[in-house]
Tab-separated table of C-alpha atoms in Angstrom:
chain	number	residue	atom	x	y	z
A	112	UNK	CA	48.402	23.528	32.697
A	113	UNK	CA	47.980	27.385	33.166
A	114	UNK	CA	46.219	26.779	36.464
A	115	UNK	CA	49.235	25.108	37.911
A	116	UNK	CA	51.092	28.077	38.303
A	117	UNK	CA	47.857	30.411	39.855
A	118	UNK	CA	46.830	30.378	42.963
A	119	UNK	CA	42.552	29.482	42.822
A	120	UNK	CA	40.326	29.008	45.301
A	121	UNK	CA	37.293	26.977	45.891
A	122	UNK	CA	35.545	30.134	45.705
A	123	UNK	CA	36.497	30.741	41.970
A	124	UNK	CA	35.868	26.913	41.154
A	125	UNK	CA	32.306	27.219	41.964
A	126	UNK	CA	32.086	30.745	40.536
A	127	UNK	CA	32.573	29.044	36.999
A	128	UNK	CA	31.130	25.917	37.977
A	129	UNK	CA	27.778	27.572	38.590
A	130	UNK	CA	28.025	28.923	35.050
A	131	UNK	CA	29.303	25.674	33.291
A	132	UNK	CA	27.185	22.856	34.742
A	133	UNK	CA	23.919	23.895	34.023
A	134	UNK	CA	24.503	24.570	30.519
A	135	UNK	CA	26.513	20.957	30.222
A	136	UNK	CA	23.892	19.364	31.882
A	137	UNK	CA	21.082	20.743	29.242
A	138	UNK	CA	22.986	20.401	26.191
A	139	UNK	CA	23.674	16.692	27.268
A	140	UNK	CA	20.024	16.123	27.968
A	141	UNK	CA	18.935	14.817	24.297
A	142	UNK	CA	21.760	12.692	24.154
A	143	UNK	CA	22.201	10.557	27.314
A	144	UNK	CA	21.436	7.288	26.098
A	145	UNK	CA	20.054	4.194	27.977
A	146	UNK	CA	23.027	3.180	29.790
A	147	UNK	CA	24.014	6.763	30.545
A	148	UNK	CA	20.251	6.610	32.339
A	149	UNK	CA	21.067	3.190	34.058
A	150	UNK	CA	24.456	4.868	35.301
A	151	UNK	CA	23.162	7.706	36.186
A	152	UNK	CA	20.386	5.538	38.507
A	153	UNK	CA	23.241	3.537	39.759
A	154	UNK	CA	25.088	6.282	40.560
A	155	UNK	CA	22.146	8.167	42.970
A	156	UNK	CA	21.274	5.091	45.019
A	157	UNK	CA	25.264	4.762	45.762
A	158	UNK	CA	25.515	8.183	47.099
A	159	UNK	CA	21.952	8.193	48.753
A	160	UNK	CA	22.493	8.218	52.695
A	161	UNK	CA	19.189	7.109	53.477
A	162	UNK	CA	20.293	3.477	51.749
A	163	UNK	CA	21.541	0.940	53.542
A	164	UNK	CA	25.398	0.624	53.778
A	165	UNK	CA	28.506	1.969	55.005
A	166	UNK	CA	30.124	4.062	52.894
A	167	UNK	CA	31.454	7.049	54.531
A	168	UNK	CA	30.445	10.348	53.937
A	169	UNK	CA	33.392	11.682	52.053
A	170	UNK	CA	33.379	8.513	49.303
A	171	UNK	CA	29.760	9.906	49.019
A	172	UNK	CA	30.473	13.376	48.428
A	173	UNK	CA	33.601	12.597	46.008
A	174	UNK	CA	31.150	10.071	43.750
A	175	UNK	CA	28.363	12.262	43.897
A	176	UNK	CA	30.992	14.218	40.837
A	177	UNK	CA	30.557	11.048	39.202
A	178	UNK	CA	27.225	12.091	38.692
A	179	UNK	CA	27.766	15.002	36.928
A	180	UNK	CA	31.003	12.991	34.842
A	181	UNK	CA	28.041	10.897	33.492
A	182	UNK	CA	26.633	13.826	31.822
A	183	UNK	CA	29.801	15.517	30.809
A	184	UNK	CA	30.156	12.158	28.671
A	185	UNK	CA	27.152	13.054	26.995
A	186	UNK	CA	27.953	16.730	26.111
A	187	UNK	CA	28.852	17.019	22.722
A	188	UNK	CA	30.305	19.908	23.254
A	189	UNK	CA	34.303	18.710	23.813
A	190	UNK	CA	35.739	21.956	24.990
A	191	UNK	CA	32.626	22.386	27.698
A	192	UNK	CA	33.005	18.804	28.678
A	193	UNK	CA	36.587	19.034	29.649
A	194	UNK	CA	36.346	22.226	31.438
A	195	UNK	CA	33.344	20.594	33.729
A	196	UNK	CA	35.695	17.526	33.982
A	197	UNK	CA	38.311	19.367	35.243
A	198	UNK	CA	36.681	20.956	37.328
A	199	UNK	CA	34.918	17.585	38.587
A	200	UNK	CA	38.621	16.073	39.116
A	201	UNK	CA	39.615	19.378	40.932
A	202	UNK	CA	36.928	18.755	43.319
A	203	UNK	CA	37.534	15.468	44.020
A	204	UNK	CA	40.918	15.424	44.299
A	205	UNK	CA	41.719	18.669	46.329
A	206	UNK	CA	38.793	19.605	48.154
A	207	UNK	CA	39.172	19.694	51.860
A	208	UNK	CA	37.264	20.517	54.237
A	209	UNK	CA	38.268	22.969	57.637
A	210	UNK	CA	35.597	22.523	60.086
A	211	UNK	CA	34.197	19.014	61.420
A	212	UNK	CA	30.516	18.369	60.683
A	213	UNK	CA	28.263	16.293	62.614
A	214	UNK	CA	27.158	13.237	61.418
A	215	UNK	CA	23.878	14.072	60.950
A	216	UNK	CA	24.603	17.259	59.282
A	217	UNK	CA	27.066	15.289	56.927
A	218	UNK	CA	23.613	12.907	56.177
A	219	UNK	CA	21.478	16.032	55.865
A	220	UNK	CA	23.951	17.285	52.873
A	221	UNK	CA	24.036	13.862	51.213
A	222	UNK	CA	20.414	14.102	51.393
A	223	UNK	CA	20.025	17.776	49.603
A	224	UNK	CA	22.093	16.283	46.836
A	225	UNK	CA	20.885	13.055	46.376
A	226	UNK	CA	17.400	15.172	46.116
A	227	UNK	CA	18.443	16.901	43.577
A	228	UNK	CA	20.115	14.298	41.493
A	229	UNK	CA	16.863	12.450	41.829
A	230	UNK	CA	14.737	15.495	40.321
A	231	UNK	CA	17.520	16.139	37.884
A	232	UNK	CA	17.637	12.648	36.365
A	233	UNK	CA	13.476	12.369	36.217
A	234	UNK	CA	13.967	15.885	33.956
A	235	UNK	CA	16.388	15.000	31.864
A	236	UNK	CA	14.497	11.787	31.016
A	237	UNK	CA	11.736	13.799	30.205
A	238	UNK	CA	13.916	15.584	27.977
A	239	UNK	CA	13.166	18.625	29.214
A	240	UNK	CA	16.465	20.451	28.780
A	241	UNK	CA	15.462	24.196	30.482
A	242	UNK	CA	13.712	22.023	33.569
A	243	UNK	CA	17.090	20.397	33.345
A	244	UNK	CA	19.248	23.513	32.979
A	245	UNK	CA	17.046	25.113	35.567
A	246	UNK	CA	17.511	22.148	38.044
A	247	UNK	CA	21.071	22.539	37.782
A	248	UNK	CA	21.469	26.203	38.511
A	249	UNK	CA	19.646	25.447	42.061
A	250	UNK	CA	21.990	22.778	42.297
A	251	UNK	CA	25.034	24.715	42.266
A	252	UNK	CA	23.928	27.602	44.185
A	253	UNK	CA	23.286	25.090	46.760
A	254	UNK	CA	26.596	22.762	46.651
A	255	UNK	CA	28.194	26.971	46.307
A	256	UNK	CA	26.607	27.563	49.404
A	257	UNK	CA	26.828	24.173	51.069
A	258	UNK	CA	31.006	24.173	50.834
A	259	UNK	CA	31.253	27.532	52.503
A	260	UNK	CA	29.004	26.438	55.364
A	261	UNK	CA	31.875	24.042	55.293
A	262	UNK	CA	34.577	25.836	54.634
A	263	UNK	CA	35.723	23.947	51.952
A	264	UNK	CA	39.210	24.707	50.374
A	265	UNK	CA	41.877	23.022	47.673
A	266	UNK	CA	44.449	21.742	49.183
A	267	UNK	CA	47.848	21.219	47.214
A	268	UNK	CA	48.048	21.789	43.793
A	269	UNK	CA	45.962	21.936	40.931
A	270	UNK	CA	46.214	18.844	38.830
A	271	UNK	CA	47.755	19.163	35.092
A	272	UNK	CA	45.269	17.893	31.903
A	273	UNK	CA	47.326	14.735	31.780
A	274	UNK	CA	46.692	14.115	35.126
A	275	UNK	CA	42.974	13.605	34.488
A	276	UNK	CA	41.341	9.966	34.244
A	277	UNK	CA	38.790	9.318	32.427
A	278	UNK	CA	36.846	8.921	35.307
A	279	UNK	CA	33.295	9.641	32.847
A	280	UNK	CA	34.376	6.541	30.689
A	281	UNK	CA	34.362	4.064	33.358
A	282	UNK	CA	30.751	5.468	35.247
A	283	UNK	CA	29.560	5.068	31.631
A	284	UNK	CA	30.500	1.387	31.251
A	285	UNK	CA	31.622	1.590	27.803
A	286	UNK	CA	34.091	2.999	25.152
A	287	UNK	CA	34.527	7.092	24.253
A	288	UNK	CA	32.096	7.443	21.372
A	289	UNK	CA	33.507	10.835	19.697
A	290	UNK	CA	30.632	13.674	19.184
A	291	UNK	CA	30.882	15.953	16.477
A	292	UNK	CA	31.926	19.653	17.632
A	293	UNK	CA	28.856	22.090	17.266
């Protein structure tokens, strides 16, 4: 709720959100279970643009977060996965973007991501957290770099803690399991 009173930018999103990720994504790595790798599977060949279908490019980009909601779930880290979460939410919900990209520039970015998703999930079923955490880093120096070729802003406020579903919860496909706090 501290947020909602400070002016932040996109920049300073994806200044911590290049920190955050890759260490949520590693220390979720040894326990994404079955479904979370089923989800997570689902989840890619949704966003991919080189599938068949017609989901616009902006529902792509916002459930591409869903990807990385799946592994928040599995981060038993609570205070770590809510800040990614947030984050996640803050994306979705207030990201805008200034300048119109062409349509095949708008597939090319789907593309880069859905890449790296793919690579990401192989790695983390090899349970091979550093590949993972390593993956991850590139990852979000890319999407960093990719939103300022597209001079991505928030627009309207930032959205309060109670304001957050539990978006993770319902990619899963099941009930919150509580982790222990390490």
């Amino acid at each position: 709720n501290y947020l909602f009173f400070k002016s932040v930018s996109i920049e300073d999103i994806y200044q911590v959100r290049r920190l955050l990720e890759p260490e949520l994504a590693a220390s979720a790595v040894l326990h994404l279970t079955e479904a979370d790798f089923a989800a997570l599977e689902n989840n890619v060949h949704c966003c991919d643009p080189r599938a068949e279908g017609d989901t616009d490019s902006l529902t792509q980009r916002q459930e591409e977060i869903t990807f990385h909601d799946i592994f928040a779930a599995a981060c038993p880290n609570s205070f770590l996965r809510f800040s990614c979460e947030m984050i996640n939410e803050m994306l979705r919900q207030l990201t805008s973007f200034d300048n119109r990209m062409r349509a095949s520039d708008q597939r090319k970015f789907g593309v880069v991501n859905t890449e790296f998703h793919e690579r990401i999930l192989a790695t983390a079923r090899a349970r091979d957290v550093e590949g993972v955490r390593q993956l991850m880093t590139k990852h979000m120096n890319e999407a960093a770099r990719s939103v300022t070729r597209m001079k991505g802003k928030l627009k309207g406020r930032l959205i309060l803690d109670s304001e957050m579903p539990r978006r993770s919860l319902v990619a899963r496909g099941r009930k919150a399991v509580k982790r222990p706090l390490k």
